[in-house]
Coordinates of C-alpha atoms in Angstrom, one line a residue:
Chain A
X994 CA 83.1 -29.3 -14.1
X995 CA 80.5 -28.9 -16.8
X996 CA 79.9 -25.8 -17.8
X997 CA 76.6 -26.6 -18.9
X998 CA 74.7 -29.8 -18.2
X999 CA 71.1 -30.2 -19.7
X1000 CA 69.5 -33.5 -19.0
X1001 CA 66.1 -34.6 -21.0
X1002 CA 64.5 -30.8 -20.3
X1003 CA 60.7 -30.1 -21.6
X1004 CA 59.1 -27.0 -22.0
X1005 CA 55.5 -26.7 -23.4
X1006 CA 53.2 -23.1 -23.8
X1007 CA 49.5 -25.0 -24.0
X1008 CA 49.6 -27.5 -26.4
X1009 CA 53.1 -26.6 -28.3
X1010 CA 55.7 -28.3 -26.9
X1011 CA 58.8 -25.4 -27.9
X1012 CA 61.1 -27.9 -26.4
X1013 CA 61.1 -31.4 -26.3
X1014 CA 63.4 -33.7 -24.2
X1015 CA 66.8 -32.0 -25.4
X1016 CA 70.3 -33.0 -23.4
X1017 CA 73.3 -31.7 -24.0
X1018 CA 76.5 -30.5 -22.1
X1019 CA 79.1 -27.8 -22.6
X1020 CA 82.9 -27.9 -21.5
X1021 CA 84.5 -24.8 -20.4
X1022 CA 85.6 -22.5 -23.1
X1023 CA 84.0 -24.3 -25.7
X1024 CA 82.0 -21.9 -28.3
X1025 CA 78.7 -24.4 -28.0
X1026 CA 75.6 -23.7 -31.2
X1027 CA 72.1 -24.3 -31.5
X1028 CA 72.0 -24.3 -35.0
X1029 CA 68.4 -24.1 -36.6
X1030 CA 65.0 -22.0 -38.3
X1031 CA 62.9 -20.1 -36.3
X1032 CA 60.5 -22.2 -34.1
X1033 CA 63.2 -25.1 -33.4
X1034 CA 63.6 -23.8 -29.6
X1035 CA 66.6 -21.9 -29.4
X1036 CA 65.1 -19.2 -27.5
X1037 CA 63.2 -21.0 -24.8
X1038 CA 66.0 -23.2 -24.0
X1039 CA 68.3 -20.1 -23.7
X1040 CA 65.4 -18.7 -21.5
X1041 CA 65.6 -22.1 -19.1
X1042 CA 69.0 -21.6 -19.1
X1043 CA 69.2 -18.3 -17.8
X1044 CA 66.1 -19.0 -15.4
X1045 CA 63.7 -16.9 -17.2
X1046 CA 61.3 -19.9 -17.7
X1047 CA 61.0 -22.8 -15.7
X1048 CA 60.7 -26.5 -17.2
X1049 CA 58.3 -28.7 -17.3
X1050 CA 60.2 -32.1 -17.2
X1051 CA 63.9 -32.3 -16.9
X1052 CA 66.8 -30.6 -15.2
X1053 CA 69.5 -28.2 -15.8
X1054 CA 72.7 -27.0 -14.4
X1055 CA 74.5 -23.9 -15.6
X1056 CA 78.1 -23.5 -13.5
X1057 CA 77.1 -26.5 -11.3
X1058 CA 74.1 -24.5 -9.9
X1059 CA 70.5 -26.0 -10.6
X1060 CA 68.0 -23.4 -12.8
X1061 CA 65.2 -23.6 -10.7
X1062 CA 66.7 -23.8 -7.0
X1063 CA 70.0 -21.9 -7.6
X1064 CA 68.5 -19.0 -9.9
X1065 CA 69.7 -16.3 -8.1
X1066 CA 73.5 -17.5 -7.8
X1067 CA 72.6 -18.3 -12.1
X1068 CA 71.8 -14.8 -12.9
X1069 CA 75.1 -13.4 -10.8
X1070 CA 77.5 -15.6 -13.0
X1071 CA 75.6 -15.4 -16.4
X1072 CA 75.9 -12.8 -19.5
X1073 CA 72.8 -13.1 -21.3
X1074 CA 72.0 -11.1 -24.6
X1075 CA 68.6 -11.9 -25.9
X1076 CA 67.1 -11.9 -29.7
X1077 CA 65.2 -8.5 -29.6
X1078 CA 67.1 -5.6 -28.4
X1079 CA 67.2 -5.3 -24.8
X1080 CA 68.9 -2.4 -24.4
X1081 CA 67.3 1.0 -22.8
X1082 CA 66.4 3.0 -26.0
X1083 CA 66.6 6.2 -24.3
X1084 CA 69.6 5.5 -22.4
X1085 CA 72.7 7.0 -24.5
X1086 CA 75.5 4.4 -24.9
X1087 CA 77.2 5.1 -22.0
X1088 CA 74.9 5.2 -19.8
X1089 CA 73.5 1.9 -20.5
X1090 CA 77.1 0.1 -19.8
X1091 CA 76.7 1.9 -16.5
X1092 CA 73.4 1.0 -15.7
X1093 CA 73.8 -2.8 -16.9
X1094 CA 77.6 -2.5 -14.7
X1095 CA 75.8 -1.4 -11.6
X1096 CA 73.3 -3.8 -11.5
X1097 CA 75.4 -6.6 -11.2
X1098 CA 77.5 -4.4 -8.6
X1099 CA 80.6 -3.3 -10.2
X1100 CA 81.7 -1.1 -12.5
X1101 CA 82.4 -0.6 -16.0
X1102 CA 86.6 0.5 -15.2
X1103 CA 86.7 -2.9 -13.5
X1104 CA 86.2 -5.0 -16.4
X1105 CA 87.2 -2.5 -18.9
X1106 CA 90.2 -5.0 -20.1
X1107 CA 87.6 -7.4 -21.2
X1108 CA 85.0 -5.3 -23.6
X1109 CA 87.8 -2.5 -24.7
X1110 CA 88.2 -4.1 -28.5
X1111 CA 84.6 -4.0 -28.9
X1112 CA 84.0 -0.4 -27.2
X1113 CA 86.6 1.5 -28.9
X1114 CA 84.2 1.0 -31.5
X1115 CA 81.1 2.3 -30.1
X1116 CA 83.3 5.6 -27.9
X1117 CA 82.5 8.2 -30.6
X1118 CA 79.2 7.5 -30.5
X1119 CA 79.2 6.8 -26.5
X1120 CA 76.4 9.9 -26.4
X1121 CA 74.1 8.8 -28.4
X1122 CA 71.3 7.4 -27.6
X1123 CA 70.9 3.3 -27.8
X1124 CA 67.3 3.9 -30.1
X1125 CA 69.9 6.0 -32.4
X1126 CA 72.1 3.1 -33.2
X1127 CA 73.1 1.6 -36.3
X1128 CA 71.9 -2.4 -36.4
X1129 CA 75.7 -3.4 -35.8
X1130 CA 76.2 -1.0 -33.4
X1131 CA 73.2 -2.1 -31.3
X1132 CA 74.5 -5.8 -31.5
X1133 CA 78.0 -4.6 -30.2
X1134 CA 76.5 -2.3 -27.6
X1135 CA 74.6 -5.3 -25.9
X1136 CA 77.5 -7.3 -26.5
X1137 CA 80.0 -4.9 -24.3
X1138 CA 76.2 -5.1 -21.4
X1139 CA 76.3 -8.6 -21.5
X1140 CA 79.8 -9.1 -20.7
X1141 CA 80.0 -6.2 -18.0
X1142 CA 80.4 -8.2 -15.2
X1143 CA 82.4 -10.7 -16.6
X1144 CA 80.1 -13.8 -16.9
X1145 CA 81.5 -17.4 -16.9
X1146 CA 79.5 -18.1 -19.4
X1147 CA 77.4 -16.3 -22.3
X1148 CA 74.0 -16.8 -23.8
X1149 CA 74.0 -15.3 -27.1
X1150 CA 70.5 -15.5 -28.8
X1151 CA 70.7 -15.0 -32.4
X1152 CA 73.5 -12.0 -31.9
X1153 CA 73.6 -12.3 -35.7
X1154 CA 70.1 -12.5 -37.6
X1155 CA 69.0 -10.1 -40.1
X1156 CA 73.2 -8.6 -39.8
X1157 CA 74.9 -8.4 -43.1
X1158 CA 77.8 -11.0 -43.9
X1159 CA 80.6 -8.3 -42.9
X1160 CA 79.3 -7.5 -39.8
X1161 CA 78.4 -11.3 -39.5
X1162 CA 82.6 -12.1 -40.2
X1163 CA 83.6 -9.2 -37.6
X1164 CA 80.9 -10.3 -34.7
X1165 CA 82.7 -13.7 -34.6
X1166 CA 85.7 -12.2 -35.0
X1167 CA 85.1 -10.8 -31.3
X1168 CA 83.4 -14.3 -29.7
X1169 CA 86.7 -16.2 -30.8
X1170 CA 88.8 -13.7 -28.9
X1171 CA 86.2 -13.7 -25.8
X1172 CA 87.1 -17.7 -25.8
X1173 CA 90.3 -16.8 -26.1
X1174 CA 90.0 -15.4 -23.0
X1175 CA 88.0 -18.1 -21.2
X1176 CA 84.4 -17.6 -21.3
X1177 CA 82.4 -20.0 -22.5
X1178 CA 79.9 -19.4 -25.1
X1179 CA 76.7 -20.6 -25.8
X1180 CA 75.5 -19.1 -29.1
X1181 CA 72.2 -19.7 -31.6
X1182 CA 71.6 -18.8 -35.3
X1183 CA 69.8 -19.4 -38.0
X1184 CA 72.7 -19.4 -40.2
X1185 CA 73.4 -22.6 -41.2
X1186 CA 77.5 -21.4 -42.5
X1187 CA 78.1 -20.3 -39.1
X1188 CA 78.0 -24.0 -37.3
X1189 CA 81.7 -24.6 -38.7
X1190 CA 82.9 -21.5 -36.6
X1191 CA 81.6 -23.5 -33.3
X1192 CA 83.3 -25.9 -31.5
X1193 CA 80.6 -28.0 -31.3
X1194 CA 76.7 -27.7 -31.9
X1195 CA 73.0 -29.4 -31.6
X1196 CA 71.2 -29.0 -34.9
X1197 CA 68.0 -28.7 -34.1
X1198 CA 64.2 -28.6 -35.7
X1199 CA 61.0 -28.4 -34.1
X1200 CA 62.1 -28.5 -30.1
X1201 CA 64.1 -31.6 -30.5
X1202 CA 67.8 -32.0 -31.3
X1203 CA 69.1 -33.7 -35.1
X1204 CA 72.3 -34.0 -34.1
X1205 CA 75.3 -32.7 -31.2
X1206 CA 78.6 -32.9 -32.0
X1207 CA 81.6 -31.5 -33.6
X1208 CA 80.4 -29.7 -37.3
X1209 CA 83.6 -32.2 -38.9
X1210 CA 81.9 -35.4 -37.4
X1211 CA 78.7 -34.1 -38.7
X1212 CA 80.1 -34.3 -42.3
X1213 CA 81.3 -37.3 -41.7
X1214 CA 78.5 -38.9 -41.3
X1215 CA 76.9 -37.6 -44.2
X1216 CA 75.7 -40.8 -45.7
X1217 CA 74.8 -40.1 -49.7
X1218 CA 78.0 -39.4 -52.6
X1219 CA 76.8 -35.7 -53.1
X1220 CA 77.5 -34.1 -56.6
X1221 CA 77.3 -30.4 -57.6
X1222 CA 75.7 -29.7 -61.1
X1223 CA 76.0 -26.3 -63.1
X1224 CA 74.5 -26.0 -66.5
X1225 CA 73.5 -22.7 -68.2
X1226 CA 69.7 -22.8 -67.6
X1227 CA 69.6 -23.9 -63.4
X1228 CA 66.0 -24.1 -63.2
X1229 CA 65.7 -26.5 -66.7
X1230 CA 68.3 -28.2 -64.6
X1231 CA 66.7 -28.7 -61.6
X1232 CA 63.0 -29.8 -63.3
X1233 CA 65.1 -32.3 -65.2
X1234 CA 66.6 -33.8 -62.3
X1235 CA 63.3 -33.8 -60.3
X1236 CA 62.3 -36.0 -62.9
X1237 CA 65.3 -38.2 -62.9
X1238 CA 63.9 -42.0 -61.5
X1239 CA 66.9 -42.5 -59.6
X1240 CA 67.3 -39.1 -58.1
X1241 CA 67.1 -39.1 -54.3
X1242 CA 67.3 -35.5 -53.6
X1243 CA 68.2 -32.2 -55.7
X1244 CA 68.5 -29.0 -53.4
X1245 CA 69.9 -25.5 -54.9
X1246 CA 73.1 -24.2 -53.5
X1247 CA 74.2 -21.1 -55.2
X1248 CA 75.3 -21.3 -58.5
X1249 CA 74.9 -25.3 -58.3
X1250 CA 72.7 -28.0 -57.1
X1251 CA 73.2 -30.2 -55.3
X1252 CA 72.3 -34.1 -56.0
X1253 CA 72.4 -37.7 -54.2
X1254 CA 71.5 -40.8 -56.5
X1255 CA 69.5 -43.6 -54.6
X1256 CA 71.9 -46.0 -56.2
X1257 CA 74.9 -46.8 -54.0
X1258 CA 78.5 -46.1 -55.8
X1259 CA 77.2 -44.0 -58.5
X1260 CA 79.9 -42.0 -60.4
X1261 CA 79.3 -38.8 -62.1
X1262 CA 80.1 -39.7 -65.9
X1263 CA 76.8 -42.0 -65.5
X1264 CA 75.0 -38.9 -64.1
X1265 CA 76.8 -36.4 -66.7
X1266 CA 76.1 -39.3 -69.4
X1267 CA 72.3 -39.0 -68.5
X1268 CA 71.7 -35.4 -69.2
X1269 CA 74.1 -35.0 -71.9
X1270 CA 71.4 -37.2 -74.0
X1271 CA 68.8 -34.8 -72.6
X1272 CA 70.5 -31.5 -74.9
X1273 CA 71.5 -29.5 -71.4
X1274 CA 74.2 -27.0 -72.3
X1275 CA 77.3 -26.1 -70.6
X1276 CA 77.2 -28.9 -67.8
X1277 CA 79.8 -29.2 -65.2
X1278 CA 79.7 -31.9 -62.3
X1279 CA 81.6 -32.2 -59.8
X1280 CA 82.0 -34.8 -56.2
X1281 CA 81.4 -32.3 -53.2
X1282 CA 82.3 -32.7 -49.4
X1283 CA 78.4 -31.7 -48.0
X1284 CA 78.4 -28.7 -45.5
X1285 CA 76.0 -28.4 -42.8
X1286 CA 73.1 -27.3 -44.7
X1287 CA 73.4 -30.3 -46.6
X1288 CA 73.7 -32.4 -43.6
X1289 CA 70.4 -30.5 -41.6
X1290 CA 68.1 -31.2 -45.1
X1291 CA 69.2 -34.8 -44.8
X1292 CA 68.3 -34.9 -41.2
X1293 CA 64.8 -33.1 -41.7
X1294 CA 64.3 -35.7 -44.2
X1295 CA 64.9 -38.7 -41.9
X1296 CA 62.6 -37.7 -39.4
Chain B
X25 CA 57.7 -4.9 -74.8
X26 CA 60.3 -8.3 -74.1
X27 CA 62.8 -5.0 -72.7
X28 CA 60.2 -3.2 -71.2
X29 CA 62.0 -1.6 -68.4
X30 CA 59.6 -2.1 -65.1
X31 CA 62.2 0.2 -62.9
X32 CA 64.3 2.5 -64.3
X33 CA 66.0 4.7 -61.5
X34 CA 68.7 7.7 -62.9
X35 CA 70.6 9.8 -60.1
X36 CA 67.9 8.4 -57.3
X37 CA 69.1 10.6 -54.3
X38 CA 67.6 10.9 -50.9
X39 CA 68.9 13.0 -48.1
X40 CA 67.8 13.3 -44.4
X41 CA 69.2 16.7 -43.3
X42 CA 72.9 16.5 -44.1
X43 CA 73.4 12.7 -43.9
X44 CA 72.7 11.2 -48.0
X45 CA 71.1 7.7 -47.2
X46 CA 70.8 7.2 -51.3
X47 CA 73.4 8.8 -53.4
X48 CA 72.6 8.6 -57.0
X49 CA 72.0 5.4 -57.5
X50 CA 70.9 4.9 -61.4
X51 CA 69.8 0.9 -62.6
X52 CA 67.2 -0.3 -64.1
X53 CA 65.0 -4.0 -63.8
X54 CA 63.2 -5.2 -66.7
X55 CA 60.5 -7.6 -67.0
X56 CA 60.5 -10.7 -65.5
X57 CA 63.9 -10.4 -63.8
X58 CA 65.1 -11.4 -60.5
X59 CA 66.7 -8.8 -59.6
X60 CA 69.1 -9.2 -56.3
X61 CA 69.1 -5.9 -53.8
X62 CA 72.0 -6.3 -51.8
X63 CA 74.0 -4.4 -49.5
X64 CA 75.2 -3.9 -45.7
X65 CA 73.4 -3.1 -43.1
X66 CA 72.8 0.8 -43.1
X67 CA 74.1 1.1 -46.7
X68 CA 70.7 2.5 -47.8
X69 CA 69.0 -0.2 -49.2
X70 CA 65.5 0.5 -47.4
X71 CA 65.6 4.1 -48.4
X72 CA 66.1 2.7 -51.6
X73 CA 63.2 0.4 -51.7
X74 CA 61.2 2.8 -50.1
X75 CA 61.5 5.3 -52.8
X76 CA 60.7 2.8 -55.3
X77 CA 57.3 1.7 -53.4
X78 CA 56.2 5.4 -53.2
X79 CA 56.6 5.8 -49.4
X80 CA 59.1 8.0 -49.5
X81 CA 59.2 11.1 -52.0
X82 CA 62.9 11.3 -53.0
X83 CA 65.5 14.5 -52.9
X84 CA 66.6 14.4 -56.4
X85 CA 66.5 12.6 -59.1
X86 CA 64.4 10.6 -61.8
X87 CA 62.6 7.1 -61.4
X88 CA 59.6 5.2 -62.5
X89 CA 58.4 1.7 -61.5
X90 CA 56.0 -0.2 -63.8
X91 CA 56.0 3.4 -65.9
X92 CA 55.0 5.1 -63.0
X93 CA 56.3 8.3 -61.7
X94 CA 57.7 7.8 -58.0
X95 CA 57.1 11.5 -57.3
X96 CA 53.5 12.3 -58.9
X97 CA 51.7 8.9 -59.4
X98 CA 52.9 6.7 -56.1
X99 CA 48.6 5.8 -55.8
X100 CA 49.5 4.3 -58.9
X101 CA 52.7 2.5 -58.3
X102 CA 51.6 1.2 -54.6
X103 CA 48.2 -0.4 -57.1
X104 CA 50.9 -2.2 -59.4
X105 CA 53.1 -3.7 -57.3
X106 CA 53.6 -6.1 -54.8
X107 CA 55.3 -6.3 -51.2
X108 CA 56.0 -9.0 -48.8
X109 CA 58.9 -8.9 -45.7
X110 CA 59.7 -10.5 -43.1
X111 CA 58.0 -8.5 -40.2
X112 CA 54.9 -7.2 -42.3
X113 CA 53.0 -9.9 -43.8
X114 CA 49.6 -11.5 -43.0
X115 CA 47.0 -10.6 -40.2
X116 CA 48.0 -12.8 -37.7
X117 CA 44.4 -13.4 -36.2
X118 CA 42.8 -13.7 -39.1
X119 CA 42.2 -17.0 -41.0
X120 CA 44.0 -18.1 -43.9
X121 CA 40.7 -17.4 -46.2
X122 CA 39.9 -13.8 -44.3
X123 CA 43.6 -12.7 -45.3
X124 CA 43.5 -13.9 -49.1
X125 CA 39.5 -12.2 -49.2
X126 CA 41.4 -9.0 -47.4
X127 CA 44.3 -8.7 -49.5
X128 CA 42.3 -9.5 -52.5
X129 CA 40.1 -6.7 -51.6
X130 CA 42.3 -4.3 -50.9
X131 CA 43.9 -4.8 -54.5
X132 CA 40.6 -4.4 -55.9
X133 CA 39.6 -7.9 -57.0
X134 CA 35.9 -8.7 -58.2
X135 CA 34.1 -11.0 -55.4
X136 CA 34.3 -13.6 -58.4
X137 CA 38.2 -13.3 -59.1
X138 CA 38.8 -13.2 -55.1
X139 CA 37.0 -16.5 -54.8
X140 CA 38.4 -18.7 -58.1
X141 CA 41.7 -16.9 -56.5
X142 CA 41.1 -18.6 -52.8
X143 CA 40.4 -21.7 -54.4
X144 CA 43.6 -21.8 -56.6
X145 CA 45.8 -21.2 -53.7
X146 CA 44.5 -23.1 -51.5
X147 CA 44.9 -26.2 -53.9
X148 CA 48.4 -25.0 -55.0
X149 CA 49.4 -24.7 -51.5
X150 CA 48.1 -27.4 -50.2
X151 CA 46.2 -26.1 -47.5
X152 CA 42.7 -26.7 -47.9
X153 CA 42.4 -28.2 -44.9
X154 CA 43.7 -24.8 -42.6
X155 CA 41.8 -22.5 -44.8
X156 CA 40.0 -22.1 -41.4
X157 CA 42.6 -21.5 -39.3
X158 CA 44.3 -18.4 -37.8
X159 CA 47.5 -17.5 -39.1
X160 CA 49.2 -17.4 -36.2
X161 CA 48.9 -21.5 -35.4
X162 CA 50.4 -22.5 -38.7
X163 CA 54.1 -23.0 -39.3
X164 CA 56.2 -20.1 -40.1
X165 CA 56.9 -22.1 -43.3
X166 CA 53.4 -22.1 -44.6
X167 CA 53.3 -18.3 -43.6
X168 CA 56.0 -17.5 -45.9
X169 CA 54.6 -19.1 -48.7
X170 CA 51.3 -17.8 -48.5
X171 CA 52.6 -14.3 -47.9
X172 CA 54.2 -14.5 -50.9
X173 CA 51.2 -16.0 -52.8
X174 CA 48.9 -13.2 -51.2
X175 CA 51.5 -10.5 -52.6
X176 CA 51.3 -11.5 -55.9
X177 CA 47.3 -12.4 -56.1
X178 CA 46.4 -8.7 -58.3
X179 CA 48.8 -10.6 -61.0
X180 CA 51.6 -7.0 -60.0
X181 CA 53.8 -5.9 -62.7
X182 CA 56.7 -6.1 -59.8
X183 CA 57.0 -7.9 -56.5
X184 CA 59.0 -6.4 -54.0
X185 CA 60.7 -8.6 -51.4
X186 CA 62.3 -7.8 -48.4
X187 CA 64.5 -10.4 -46.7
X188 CA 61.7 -13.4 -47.1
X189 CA 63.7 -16.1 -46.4
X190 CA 64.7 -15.0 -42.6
X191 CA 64.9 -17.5 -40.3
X192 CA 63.4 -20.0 -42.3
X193 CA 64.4 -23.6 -42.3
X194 CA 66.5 -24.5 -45.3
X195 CA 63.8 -27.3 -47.2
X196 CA 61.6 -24.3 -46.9
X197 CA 63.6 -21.6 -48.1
X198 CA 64.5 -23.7 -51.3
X199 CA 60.7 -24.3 -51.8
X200 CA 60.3 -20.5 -51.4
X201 CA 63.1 -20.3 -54.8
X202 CA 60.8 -22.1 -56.5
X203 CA 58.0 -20.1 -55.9
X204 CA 60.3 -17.0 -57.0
X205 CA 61.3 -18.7 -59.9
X206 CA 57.8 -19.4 -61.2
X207 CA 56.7 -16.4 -60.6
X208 CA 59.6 -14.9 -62.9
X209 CA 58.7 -17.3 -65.3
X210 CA 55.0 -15.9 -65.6
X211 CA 56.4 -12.7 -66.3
X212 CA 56.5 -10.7 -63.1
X213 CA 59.6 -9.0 -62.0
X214 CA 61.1 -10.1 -58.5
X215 CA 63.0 -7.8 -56.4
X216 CA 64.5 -8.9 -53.6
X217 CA 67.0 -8.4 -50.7
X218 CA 68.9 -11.1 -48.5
X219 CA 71.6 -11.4 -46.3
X220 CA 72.0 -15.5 -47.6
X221 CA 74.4 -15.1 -50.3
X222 CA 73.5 -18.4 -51.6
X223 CA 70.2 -17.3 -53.0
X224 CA 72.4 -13.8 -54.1
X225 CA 73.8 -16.9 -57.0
X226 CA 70.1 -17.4 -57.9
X227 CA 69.2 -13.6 -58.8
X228 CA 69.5 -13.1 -63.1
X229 CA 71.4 -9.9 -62.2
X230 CA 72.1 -8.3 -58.6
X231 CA 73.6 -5.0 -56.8
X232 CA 75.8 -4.2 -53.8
X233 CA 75.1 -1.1 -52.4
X234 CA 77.9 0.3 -49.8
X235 CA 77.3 3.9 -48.1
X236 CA 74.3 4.8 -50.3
X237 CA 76.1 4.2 -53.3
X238 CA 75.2 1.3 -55.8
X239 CA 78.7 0.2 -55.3
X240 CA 79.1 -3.0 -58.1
X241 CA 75.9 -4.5 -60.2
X242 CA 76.3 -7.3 -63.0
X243 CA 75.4 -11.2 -63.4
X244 CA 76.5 -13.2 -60.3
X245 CA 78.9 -15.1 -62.8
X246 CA 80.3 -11.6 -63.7
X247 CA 80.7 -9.9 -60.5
X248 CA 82.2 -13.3 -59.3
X249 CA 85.2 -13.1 -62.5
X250 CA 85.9 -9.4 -61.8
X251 CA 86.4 -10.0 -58.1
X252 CA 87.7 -12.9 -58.7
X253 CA 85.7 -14.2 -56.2
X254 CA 85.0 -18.1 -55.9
X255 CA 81.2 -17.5 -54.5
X256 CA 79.4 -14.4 -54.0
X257 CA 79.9 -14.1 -50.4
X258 CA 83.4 -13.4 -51.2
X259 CA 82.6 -10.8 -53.6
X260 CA 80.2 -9.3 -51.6
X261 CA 83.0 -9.3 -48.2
X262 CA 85.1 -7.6 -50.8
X263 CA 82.8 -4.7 -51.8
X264 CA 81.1 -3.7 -48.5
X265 CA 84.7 -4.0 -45.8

C-alpha cells in the first residue's frame, strides 16, 4: 500500500491558487521532501493532507483512507507538526506530552520506547514551561507531541527554518532513526542542502511541482557542463562574466560561482583563456557535479 | 576616514539576572564592510545586535556605532542606521509608495528627497507598475528587496540585517547579494546574520558566536585554513557542537 497517494489536487484562497494540480505518492518508510521558498505550497498541501483544508479539485489518500470522507480515521493515524509552534506556551514540558498523549487516548509510558532519544534531552527542563524554551528545544518538544501516539506516518512542516546548521545536522539525525524504525516521513524545507538527506522529493515553486524523484536522478539530469570560478575580486568576477556573450548563467555559491556556457562541449581552458586576457587575478576553475540548488535555478528558469 | 571604524565594541557584556547572554565580546566593523554575524541559535547573537541598535542598554562594557555611544546617544544611533529582518519589515496594508513616503518620513527626509527617492526605486526595482499596490499581494521576493531598499533610503552609515534571505527562493536570494554588494560598494557598512552558510563565504570578514562568546572571527578564507575546513559550514559545525 501507498503510504501516500496525491492525484492532480488543487487548492485556491480567492484568486491565488497556493496549489496547483500536484501528484505525487509516498512508499512506506521512505523520508519523502517538498523542497522549495516560501509561497511554493508546502504548507497547504501538508494542511490537505492532514485534513485541515479541503481541496478544490483532486483527491488524496493518506494510509489508504480518503482526506475528505475518512478524516476522522486520518487524524487517529497521523503525526502532524506544523510551521509555527503549536505547542501550549503555558503548558510546562511535561505536561504538554501528556496533554497531546491523552488526546489521542494513550499515554506517554506506552510509547515511551519511541521518543526516549529525543526526550532525554528535553527531561531537565521537563518543568519548564513550553513559552520558556530554547528554539531547538521547542522543535524537539513538538517533535516528541507529534510522535506520541505513534503515527504511521509524519507531516513535518518546515521542522527546520530559521534553526542553526548544528541543530539542523542533529534534527535529521533523529528523522533518520524514526525511519529506521518504520514511520514514514513526509518533511518540507526551504533548505535547498537538505533534499540530499531525503529519499526522494518534489521541488516545487509557485504551487506546482519542478521535479519528483530521487535527489541523485535530479543531478543527473542536469543538462548544462557547470564550472566553478574563484578569482580574488568575486564581484569584478561576476560583472565580468554577466558580460561574457556566451554566458548562459552565472549564480554565486560561496566562495565560487557558478557558470554554464550556451555553447555545447565547452572546456574550461577556453573559459580560463577568456578572462586571463581580461587581467583577473588569482583565477581557479574547476568542472563541478551541480547540487540541488543548481538543479531548482535551472528549473525556475525553464518555466 | 578609509579605516573609519563604524562599530567598535570592547568587553560588550549583557546579563539578564544570573544568565550572561553576551560575554565580552570585543570586534570592530569598518566602513563599507560586510560583515557576517553568525552563531547558533541561543548563542546571543540578538542581544548582541540589540545592544548595537540602542534597544537594549548593555551590563558592562564599551561600544559605539557610527561614533555613537550605545549607552548615552542610542536617539542618535537608531537616526544613523538601518534595519531590515525577516519578520519586521514593511506595512503590510499599505502600498508600496505609502511605505517608501512612511519610512522616508520617519528618517526625516524633505518632501522633495522622499519623492526623487520614490521615483529612483521604483525605476531600479522595477515596480512602477505596483507602486499602487498593497504590500501584502506582491511576491515575498519583491518584499525583500524593497525592504531592503526602504532600510537604506536615509543613505545610513550601517545597515543592520537580520536573517534577510529566509525562506526565499534561491534566484531571489542571489539577487538580494547583489543588492548587498552594491550597497557595500557605495560605502555603507552591511551587517548581517544567516543560517545559509553559503552567503557566510560572501561576508569580507565574519564571526561565530557560541554561548555568548565571540567564539572565532577572521576572513572566510582564514577561518576555513585554520579549521581546516573545506567550506564554512564545516567550520562553522566545528565551532558551535
Amino acid at each position: 500500500m501507498k503510504i501516500v497517494e496525491v492525484k492532480n489536487i488543487v487548492k485556491t484562497f480567492d484568486k491565488t491558487t497556493a496549489v496547483d494540480d500536484v501528484s505525487f505518492e509516498v512508499e512506506q518508510g521512505e523520508i519523502f521532501g517538498l523542497i522549495g521558498p516560501d509561497g511554493a505550497g508546502k504548507t497547504t498541501l501538508f494542511r490537505m493532507l492532514t485534513t485541515l483544508l479541503k481541496p478544490v479539485k483532486g483527491n488524496a489518500k493518506v494510509l489508504g483512507l480518503d482526506v475528505v470522507k475518512n478524516y476522522k480515521q486520518i487524524r487517529k493515524k497521523v503525526g502532524y507538526m506544523p510551521g509555527r509552534f503549536s505547542l501550549y506556551q503555558d503548558l510546562s514540558v511535561e505536561e504538554n506530552l501528556k496533554f497531546f498523549a491523552t488526546i489521542f487516548g494513550t499515554t506517554v509510558e506506552e510509547n515511551y520506547n519511541l521518543i526516549k532519544d529525543i526526550y532525554i534531552l528535553l527531561e531537565p527542563f521537563k518543568k519548564r514551561k513550553a513559552g520558556k524554551l530554547s528554539g531547538g528545544m521547542k522543535q524537539k518538544l513538538a517533535l516528541c507531541c507529534a510522535l506520541i501516539h505513534k503515527p504511521d506516518v509524519l507531516f513535518l512542516d518546515e521542522p527546520t527554518t530559521g534553526v542553526d546548521p548544528v541543530s539542523r545536522n542533529e534534527f535529521w539525525d533523529m528523522l533518520r532513526k524514526l525511519k529506521e524504525q518504520g514511520i514514514t516521513i513526509l518533511v518540507s524545507t526551504p533548505y535547498m542542502d537538505e533534499a540530499s538527506l531525503c529519499d526522494r522529493v518534489a521541488l516545487m515553486q509557485k504551487g506546482k511541482t519542478l521535479s519528483i524523484d530521487t535527489p541523485d536522478n535530479i543531478i543527473r539530469q542536469f543538462k548544462k557542463s557547470l564550472f566553478a570560478i574563484h578569482s580574488e575580486n568575486q564581484y569584478e568576477l561576476f560583472q565580468t562574466l554577466m558580460k561574457y556573450e556566451h554566458r548562459n548563467t552565472v549564480f554565486p555559491f560561496g566562495e565560487f560561482l557558478h557558470y554554464t556556457d550556451k555553447r555545447e562541449n565547452i572546456s574550461e581552458d577556453e573559459i580560463k583563456n577568456y578572462l586571463e586576457t581580461l587581467n583577473l587575478k588569482g583565477l581557479k576553475i574547476k568542472s563541478v557535479k551541480p547540487n540541488i540548488e543548481d538543479c531548482f535555478m535551472a528549473l525556475m528558469e525553464e518555466k | 576616514m578609509e579605516n573609519e571604524n563604524i562599530i567598535y565594541a570592547e568587553n560588550l557584556t549583557k546579563k539578564f539576572g544570573s544568565f550572561v547572554a553576551v560575554n565580552s565580546i570585543s570586534f570592530s566593523v569598518k566602513k563599507g564592510e560586510i560583515y557576517g554575524f553568525l552563531g547558533a541559535n541561543g548563542a546571543g547573537k540578538t542581544t548582541a545586535i540589540r545592544m548595537l541598535c540602542g534597544l537594549s542598554t548593555p551590563s558592562s562594557g564599551k561600544a559605539t556605532v557610527a561614533g555613537f555611544d550605545v549607552y548615552k546617544q542610542t536617539e542618535n544611533i537608531k537616526k544613523n542606521i538601518g534595519y531590515m529582518s525577516q519578520k519586521f519589515s514593511l506595512y503590510e496594508d499599505l502600498t508600496v509608495k505609502e511605505n517608501i513616503t512612511f519610512y522616508g518620513g520617519i528618517y526625516g527626509l524633505s518632501d522633495k528627497e522622499i519623492k526623487e527617492k520614490t521615483e529612483y526605486l521604483l525605476d531600479i526595482l522595477k515596480i512602477g507598475d505596483a507602486k499602487d499596490k498593497l504590500i501584502k499581494s506582491l511576491p515575498l521576493g519583491w518584499k525583500q528587496k524593497l525592504a531592503f531598499s526602504v532600510a537604506v533610503i536615509h543613505n545610513p552609515k550601517i545597515v543592520f540585517l537580520d536573517e534577510p534571505t529566509g525562506g526565499v527562493d534561491p534566484l531571489t536570494r542571489r539577487q538580494f547579494w547583489n543588492m548587498i554588494y552594491e550597497e557595500a560598494s557605495r560605502g555603507i557598512t552591511v551587517f548581517v546574520t544567516t543560517h545559509y552558510m553559503d552567503e557566510a563565504e560572501y561576508c569580507n570578514r565574519v564571526s561565530i558566536m557560541s554561548d555568548g562568546i565571540i567564539a572565532a572571527l577572521d576572513t572566510p578564507s582564514k577561518l576555513k585554513e585554520k579549521y581546516n575546513a573545506n567550506t564554512m559550514h564545516e567550520v562553522f559545525v566545528k565551532i558551535a557542537r
